[in-house]
mmCIF file of C-alpha atoms and ligand atoms in Angstrom:
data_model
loop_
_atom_site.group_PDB
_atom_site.id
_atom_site.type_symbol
_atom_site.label_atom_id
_atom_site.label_comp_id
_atom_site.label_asym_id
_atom_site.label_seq_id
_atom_site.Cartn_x
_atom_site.Cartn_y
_atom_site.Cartn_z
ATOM 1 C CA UNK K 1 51.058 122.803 162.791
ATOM 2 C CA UNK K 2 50.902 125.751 165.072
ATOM 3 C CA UNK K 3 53.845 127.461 167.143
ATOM 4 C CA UNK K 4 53.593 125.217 170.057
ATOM 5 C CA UNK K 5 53.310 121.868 168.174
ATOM 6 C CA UNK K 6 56.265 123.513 165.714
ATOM 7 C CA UNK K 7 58.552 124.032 169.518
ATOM 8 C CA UNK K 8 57.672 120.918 170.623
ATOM 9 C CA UNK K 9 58.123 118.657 167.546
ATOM 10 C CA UNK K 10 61.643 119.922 166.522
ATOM 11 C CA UNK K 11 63.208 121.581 169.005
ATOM 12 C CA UNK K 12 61.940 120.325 172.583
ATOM 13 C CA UNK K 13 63.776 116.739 172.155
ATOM 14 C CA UNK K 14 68.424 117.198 171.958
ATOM 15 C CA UNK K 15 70.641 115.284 172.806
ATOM 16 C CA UNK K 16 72.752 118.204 175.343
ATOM 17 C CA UNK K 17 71.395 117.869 178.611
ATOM 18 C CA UNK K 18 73.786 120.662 180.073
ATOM 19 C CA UNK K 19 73.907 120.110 184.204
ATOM 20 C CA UNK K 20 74.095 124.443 184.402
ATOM 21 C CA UNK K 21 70.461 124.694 182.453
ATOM 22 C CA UNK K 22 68.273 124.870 185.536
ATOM 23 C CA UNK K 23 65.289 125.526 183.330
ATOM 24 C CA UNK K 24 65.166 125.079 179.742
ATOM 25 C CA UNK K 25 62.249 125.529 176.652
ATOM 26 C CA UNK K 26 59.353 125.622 177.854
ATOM 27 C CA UNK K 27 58.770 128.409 180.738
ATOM 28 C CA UNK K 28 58.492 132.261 180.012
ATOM 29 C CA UNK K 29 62.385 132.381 180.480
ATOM 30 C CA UNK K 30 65.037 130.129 181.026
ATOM 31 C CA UNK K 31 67.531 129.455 184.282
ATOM 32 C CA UNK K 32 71.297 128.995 183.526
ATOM 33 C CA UNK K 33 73.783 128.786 186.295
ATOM 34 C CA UNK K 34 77.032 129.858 185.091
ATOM 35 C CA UNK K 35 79.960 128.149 186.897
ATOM 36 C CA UNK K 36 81.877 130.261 189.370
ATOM 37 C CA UNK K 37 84.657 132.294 188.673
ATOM 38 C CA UNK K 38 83.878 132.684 185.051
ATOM 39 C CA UNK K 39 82.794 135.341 182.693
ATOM 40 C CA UNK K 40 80.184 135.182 180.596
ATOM 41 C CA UNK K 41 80.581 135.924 176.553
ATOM 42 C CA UNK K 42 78.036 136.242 174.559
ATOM 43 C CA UNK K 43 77.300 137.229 170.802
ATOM 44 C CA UNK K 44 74.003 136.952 168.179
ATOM 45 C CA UNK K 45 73.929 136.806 164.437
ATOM 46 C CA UNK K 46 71.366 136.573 161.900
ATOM 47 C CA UNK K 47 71.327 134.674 158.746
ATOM 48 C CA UNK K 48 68.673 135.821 155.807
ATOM 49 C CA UNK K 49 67.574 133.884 152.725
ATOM 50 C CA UNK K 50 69.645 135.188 149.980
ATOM 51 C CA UNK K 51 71.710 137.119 151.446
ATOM 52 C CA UNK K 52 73.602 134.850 153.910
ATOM 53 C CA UNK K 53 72.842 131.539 152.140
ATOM 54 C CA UNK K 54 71.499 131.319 148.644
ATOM 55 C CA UNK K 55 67.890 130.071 148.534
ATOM 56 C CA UNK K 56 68.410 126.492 147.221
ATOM 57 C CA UNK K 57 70.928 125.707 150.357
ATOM 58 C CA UNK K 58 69.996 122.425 152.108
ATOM 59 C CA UNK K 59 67.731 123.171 155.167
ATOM 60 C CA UNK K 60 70.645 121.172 157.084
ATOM 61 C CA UNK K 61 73.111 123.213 155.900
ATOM 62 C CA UNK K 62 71.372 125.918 156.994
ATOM 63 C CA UNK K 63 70.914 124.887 160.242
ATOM 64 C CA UNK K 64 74.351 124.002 160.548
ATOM 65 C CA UNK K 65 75.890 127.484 159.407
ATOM 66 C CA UNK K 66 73.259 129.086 161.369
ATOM 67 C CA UNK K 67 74.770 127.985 164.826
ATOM 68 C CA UNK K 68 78.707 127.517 163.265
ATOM 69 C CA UNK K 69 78.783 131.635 162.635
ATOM 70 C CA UNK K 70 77.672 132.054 166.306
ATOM 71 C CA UNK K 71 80.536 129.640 166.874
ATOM 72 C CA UNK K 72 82.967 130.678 165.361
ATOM 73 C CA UNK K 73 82.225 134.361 167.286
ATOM 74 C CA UNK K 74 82.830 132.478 170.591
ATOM 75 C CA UNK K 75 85.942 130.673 169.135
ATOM 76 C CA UNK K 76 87.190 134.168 168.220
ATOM 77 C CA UNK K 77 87.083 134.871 171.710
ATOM 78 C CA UNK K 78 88.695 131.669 173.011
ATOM 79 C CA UNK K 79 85.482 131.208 175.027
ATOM 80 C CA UNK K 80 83.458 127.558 175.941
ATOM 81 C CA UNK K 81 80.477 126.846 174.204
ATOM 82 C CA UNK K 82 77.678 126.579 176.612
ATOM 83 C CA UNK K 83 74.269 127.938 175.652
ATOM 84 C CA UNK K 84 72.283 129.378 172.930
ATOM 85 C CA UNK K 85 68.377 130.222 171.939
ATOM 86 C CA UNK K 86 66.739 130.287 168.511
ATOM 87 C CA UNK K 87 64.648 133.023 166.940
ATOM 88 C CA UNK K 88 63.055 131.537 163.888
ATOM 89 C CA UNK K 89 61.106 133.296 161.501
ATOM 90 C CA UNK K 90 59.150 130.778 158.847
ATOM 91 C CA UNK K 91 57.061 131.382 155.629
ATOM 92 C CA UNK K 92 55.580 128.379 156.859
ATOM 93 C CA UNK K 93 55.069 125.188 158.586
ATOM 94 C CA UNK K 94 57.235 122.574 156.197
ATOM 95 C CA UNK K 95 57.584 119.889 158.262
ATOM 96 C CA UNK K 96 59.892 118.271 156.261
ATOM 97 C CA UNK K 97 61.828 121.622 156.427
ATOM 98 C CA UNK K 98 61.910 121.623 159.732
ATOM 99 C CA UNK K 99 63.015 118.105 160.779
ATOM 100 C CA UNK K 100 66.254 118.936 158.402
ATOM 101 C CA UNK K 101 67.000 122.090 159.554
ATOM 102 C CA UNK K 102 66.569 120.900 163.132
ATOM 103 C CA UNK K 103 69.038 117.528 162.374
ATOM 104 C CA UNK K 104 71.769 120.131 160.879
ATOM 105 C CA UNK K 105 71.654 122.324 163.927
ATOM 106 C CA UNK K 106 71.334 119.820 166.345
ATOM 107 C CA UNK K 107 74.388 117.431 164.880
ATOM 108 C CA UNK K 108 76.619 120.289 165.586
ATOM 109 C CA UNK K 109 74.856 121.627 168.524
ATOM 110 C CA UNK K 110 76.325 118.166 170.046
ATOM 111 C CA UNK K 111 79.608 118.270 168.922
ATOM 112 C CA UNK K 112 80.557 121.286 170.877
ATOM 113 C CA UNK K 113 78.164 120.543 173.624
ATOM 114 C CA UNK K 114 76.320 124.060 174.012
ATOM 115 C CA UNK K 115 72.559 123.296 174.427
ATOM 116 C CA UNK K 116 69.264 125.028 173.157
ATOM 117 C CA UNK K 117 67.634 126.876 176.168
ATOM 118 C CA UNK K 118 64.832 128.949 174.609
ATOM 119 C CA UNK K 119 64.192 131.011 171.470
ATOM 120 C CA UNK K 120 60.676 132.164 169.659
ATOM 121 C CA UNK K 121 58.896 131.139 166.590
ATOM 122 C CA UNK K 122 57.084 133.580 164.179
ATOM 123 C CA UNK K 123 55.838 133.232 160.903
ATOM 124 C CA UNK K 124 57.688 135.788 158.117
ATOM 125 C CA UNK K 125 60.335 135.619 155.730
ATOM 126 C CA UNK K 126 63.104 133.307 156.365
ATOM 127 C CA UNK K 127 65.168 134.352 158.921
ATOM 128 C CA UNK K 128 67.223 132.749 161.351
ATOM 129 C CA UNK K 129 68.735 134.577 164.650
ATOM 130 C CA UNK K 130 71.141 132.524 167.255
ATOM 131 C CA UNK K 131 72.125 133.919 170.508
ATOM 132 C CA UNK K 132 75.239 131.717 171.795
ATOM 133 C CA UNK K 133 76.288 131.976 175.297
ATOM 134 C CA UNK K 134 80.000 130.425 176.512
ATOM 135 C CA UNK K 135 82.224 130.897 179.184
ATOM 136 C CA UNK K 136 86.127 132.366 180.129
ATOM 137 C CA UNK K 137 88.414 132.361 182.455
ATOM 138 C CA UNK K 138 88.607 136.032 183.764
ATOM 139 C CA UNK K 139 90.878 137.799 181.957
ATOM 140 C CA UNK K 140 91.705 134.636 179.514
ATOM 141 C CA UNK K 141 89.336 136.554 176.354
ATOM 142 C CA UNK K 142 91.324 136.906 173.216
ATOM 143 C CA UNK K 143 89.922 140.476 171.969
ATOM 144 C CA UNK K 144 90.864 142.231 168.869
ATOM 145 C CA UNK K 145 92.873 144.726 170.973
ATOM 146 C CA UNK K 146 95.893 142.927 171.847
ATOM 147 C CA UNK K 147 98.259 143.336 168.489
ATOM 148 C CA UNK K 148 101.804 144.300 169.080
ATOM 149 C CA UNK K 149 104.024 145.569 166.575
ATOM 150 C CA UNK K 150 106.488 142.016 165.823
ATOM 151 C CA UNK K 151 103.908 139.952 166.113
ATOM 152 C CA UNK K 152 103.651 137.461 163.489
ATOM 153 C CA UNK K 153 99.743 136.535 162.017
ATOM 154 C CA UNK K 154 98.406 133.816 161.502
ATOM 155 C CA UNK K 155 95.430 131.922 159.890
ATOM 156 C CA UNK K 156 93.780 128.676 160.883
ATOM 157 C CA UNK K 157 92.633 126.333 157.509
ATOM 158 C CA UNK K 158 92.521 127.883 153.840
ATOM 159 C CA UNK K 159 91.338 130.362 152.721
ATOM 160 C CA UNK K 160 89.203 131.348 149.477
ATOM 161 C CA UNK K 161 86.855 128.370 149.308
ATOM 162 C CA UNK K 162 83.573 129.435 150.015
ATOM 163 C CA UNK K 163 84.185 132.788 147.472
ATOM 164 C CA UNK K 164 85.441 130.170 145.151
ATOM 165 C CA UNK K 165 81.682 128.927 145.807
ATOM 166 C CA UNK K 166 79.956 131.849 145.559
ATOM 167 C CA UNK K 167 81.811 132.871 142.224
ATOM 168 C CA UNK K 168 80.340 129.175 140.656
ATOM 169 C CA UNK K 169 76.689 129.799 141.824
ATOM 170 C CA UNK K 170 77.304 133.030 140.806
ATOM 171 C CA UNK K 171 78.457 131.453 137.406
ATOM 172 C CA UNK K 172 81.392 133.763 137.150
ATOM 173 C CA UNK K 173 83.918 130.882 137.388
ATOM 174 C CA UNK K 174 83.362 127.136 136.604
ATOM 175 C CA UNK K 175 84.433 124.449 138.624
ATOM 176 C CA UNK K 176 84.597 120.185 138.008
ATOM 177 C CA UNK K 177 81.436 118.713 140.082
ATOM 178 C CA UNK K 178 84.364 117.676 142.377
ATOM 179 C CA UNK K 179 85.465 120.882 143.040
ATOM 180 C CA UNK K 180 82.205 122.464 143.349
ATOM 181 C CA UNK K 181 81.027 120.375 146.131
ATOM 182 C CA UNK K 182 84.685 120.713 147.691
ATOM 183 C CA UNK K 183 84.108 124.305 148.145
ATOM 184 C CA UNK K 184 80.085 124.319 148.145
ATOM 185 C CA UNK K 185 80.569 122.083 151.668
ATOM 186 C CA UNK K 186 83.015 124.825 152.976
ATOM 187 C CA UNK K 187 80.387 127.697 152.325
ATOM 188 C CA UNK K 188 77.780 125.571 153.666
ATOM 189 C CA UNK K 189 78.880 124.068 156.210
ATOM 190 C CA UNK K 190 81.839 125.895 158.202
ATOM 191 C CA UNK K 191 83.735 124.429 160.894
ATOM 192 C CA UNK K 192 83.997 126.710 163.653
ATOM 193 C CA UNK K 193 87.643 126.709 165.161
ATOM 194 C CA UNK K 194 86.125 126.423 168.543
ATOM 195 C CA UNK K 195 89.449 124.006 169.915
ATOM 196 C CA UNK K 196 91.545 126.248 167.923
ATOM 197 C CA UNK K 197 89.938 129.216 170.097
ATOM 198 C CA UNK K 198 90.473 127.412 173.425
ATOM 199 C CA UNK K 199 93.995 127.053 172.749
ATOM 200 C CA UNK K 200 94.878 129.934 171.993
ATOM 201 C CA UNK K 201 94.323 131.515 175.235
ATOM 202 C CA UNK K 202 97.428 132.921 176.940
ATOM 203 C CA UNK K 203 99.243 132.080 173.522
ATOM 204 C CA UNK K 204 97.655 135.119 170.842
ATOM 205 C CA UNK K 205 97.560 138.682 171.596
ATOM 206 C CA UNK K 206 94.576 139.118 169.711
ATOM 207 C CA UNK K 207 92.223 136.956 167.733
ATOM 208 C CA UNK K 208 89.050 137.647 165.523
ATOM 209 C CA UNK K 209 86.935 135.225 163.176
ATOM 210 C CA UNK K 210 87.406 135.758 159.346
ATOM 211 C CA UNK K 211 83.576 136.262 158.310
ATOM 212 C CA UNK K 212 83.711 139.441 155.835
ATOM 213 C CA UNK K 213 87.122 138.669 154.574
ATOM 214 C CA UNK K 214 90.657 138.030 155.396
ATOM 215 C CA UNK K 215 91.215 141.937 154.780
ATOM 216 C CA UNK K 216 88.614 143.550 156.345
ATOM 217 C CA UNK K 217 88.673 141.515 159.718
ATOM 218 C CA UNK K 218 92.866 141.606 159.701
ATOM 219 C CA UNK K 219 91.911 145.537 159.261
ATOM 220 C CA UNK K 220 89.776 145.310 162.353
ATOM 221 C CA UNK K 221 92.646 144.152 164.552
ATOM 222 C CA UNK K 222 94.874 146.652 163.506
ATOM 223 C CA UNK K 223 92.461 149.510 164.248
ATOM 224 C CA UNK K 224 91.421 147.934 167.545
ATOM 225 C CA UNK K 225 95.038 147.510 167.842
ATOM 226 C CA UNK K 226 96.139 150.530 166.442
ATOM 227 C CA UNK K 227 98.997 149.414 164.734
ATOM 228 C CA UNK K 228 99.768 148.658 160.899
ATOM 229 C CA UNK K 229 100.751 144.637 159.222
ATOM 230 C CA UNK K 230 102.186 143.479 156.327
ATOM 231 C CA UNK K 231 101.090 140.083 154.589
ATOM 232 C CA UNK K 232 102.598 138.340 151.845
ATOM 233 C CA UNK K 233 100.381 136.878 149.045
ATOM 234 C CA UNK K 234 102.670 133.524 148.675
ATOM 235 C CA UNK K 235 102.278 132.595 152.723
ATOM 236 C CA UNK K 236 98.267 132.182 152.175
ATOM 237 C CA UNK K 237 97.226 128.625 152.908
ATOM 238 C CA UNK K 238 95.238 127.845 149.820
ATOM 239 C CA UNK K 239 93.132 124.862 148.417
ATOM 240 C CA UNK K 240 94.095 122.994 145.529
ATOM 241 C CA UNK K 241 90.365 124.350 143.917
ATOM 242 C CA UNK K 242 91.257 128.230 144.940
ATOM 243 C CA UNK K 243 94.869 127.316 143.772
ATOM 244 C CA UNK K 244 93.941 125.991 140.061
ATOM 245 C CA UNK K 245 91.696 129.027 139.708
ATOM 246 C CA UNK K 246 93.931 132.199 141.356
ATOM 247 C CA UNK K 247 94.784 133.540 137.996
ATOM 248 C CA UNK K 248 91.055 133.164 137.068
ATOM 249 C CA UNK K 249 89.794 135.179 140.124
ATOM 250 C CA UNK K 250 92.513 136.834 141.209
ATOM 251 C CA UNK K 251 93.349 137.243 144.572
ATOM 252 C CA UNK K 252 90.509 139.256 145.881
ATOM 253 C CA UNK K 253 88.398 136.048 146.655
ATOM 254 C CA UNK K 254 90.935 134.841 148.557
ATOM 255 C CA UNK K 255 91.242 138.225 150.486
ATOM 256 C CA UNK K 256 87.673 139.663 150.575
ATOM 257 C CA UNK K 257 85.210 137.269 149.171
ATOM 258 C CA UNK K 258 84.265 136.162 153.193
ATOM 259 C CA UNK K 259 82.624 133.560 154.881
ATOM 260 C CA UNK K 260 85.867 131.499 155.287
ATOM 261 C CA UNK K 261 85.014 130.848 159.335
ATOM 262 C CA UNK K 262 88.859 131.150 159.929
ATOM 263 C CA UNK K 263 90.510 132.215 162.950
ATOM 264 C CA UNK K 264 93.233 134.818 162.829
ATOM 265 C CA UNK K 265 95.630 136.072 165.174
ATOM 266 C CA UNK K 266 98.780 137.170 166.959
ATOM 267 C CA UNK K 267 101.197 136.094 168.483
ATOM 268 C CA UNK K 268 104.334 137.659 169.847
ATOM 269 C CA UNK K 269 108.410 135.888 168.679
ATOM 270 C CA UNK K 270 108.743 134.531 172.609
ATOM 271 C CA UNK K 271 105.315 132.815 172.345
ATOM 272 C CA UNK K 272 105.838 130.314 169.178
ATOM 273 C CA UNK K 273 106.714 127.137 171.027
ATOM 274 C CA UNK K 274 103.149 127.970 173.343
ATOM 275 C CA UNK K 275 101.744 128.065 169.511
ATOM 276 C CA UNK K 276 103.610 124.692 168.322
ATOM 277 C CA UNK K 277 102.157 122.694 171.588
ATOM 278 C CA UNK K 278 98.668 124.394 171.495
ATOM 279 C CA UNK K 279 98.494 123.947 167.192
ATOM 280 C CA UNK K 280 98.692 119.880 168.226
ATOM 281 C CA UNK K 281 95.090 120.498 169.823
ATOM 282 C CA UNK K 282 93.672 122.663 166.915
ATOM 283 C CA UNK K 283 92.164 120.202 164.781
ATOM 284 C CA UNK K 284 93.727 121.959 161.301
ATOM 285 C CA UNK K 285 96.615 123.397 160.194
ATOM 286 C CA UNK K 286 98.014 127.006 160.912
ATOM 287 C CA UNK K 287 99.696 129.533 158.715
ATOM 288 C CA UNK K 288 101.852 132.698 159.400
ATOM 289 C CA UNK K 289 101.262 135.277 156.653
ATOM 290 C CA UNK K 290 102.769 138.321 158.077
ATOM 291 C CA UNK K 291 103.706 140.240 160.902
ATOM 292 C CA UNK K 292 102.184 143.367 162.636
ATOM 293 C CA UNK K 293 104.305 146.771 162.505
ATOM 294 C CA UNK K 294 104.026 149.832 164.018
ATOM 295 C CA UNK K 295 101.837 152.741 162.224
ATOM 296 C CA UNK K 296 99.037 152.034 160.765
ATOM 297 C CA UNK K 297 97.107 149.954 157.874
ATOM 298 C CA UNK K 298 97.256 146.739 155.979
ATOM 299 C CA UNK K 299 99.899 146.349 153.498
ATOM 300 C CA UNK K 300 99.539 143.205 151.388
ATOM 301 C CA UNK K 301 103.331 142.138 149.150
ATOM 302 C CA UNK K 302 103.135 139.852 146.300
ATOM 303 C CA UNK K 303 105.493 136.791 145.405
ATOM 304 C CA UNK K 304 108.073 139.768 144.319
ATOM 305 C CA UNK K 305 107.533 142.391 147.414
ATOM 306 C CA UNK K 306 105.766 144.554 145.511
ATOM 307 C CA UNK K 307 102.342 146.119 147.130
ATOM 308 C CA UNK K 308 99.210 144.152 145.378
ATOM 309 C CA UNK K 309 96.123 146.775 145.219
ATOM 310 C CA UNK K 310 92.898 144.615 146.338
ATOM 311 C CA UNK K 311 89.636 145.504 144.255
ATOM 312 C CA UNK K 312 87.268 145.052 147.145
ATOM 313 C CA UNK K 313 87.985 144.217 150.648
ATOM 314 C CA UNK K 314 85.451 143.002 152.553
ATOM 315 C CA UNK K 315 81.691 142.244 152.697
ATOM 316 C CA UNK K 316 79.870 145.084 154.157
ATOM 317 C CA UNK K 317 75.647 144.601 153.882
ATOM 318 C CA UNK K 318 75.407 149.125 153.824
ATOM 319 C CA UNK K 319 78.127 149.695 151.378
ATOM 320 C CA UNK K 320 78.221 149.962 148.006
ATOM 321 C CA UNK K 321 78.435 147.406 145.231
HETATM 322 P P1 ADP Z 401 56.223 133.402 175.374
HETATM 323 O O1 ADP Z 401 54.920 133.572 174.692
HETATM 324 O O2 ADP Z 401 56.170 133.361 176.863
HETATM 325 O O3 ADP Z 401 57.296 134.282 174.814
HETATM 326 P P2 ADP Z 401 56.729 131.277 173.580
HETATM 327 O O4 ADP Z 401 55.421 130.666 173.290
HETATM 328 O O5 ADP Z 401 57.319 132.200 172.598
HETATM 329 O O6 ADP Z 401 56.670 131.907 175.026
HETATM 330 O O7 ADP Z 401 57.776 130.110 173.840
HETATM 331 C C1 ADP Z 401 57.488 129.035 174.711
HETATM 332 C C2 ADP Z 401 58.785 128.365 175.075
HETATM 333 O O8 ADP Z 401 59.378 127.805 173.921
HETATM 334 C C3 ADP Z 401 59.822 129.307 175.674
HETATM 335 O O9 ADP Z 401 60.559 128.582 176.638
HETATM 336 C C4 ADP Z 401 60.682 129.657 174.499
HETATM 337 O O10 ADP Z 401 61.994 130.007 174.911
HETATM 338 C C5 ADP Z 401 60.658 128.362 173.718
HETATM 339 N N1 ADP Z 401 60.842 128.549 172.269
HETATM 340 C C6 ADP Z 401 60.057 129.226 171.400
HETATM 341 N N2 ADP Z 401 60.522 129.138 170.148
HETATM 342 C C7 ADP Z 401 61.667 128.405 170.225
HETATM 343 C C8 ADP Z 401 62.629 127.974 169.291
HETATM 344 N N3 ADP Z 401 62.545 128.289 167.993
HETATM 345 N N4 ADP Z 401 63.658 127.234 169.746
HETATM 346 C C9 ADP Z 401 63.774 126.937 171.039
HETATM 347 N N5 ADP Z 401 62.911 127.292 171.984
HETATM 348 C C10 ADP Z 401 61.854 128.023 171.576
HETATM 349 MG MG1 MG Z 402 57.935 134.274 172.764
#
């Protein structure tokens, strides 16, 4: 199968016909019209065999987290999904690959309506690069800026799951078959909190996706923010799998292991009941764990106030390990 046959066979053919693509695959570029009054938001992330998804994931599942990360980015910014292109890199041309891959991508491509316009196809190493496009009212994006000291933070969902996962396949910790595919699902395939996102405009004061960890992203609000927060340990919406095995992993999976897809955010005392009528169109629970303060820096209390020292705190592909 060459390029073209590849382009045509699997990704040519969705189900989003989007009335703002003027031109979609198949010309040198394509033609979107973005509705008036709106600004455009826009974000790209890469995923790489073995080190964003282990190499015996599903090809659906990685089709599916390939577009939910981008996803979740444009939930993060309380933006509409509207667009995206593909830049796929293959070893070579599995068809049977492919028409998984393409299903798992697809399936969620429709259920948040933002439609494939373009992309490119080489052969290489496994690699796959989105591009997602989506829209905002002006001045409606929730940026990480926005933190005020007395603002509570929350979390959307539970944390810890897909480090739970990674710990298994990593055969550090061992879960029932029950649990395992619990958590595997959650590491493979993430829900991104795109209605959550949408809700929250004009309700947080800032807002980021938790992809490296619940400490290291919180920690990029506060510097963007320039203010300090304390959390407490006992307010962290947990699953029953990360609760059974907390004293087994400690809390560092829950607060640095990543790739949890979870919004989180702030929102000021006067704004709670806009946060109780927008949580009803969420789609998941919410949690307050803390509350911003003024200064600077993260400072994370246990069930008895005392500060709990985190081993690692985040995922960061240059640093050490
Ligand atoms: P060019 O050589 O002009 O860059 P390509 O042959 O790379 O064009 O691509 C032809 C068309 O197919 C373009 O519209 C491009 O956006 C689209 N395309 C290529 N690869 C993909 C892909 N993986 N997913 C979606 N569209 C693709
Ligand atoms: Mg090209």
């Amino acid at each position: 199968m060459n390029e073209f046959e590849i382009i045509r066979t699997y990704f040519l053919r969705q189900s989003v016909a989007r009335d703002d693509v003027v031109l979609g695959i198949g010309d040198d570029a394509a033609v979107l019209a973005p509705p008036p009054g709106r600004q455009l938001v826009v974000s790209t992330d890469t995923l790489i065999e073995g080190v964003h998804f282990p190499a015996a994931t599903e090809p659906a599942a990685i089709g599916h987290k390939a577009l939910a990360v981008n996803l979740s980015d444009l939930a993060a910014m309380g933006a509409e999904p509207a667009w995206f292109t593909l830049n796929l890199t293959l070893p070579r041309d599995d068809e049977g690959w492919l028409g998984e891959f393409s299903r798992g991508l697809f399936d969620l491509a429709c259920a948040h309506r933002i439609q494939l316009v373009g992309g490119d196809t080489t052969c290489g190493p496994l690699s796959i690069s989105i591009t997602v496009h989506g829209f905002v009212p002006p001045g409606a994006v929730l940026a990480r800026a926005g933190a005020r000291p007395g603002d509570r933070i929350y979390v959307t969902g539970e944390l810890g799951d897909a480090g739970l996962a990674l710990a298994a396949l990593r055969r550090e910790i061992a879960l029932s078959q029950s649990q395992l595919a619990a958590v595997r699902e959650r590491l493979d395939r993430p829900q991104p909190r795109v209605a959550a996102g949408l809700a929250l405009r004009g309700v947080a004061t800032a807002c980021i996706d938790i992809s490296d960890g619940l400490m290291a992203d919180l920690g990029h609000v506060l510097a963007a923010s320039r203010v300090g927060a304390r959390i407490e340990l006992p307010l962290l919406p947990l699953s029953p799998a990360v609760r059974t095995h907390l004293a087994q992993t400690g809390w560092d999976t829950v607060l640095g292991a990543g790739d949890d897809y979870e919004l989180c955010f702030t929102v000021p005392p006067g704004r709670e009941p806009a946060l109780r009528a927008a949580a009803s169109r969420f789609g998941c629970p919410v949690s307050p764990i803390g509350e911003i303060e003024s200064g600077s820096g993260l400072r994370v209390l246990d069930a008895s106030g005392a500060p709990y020292r985190p081993v690692r705190s985040g995922y960061d592909h240059f640093g050490a390990r």
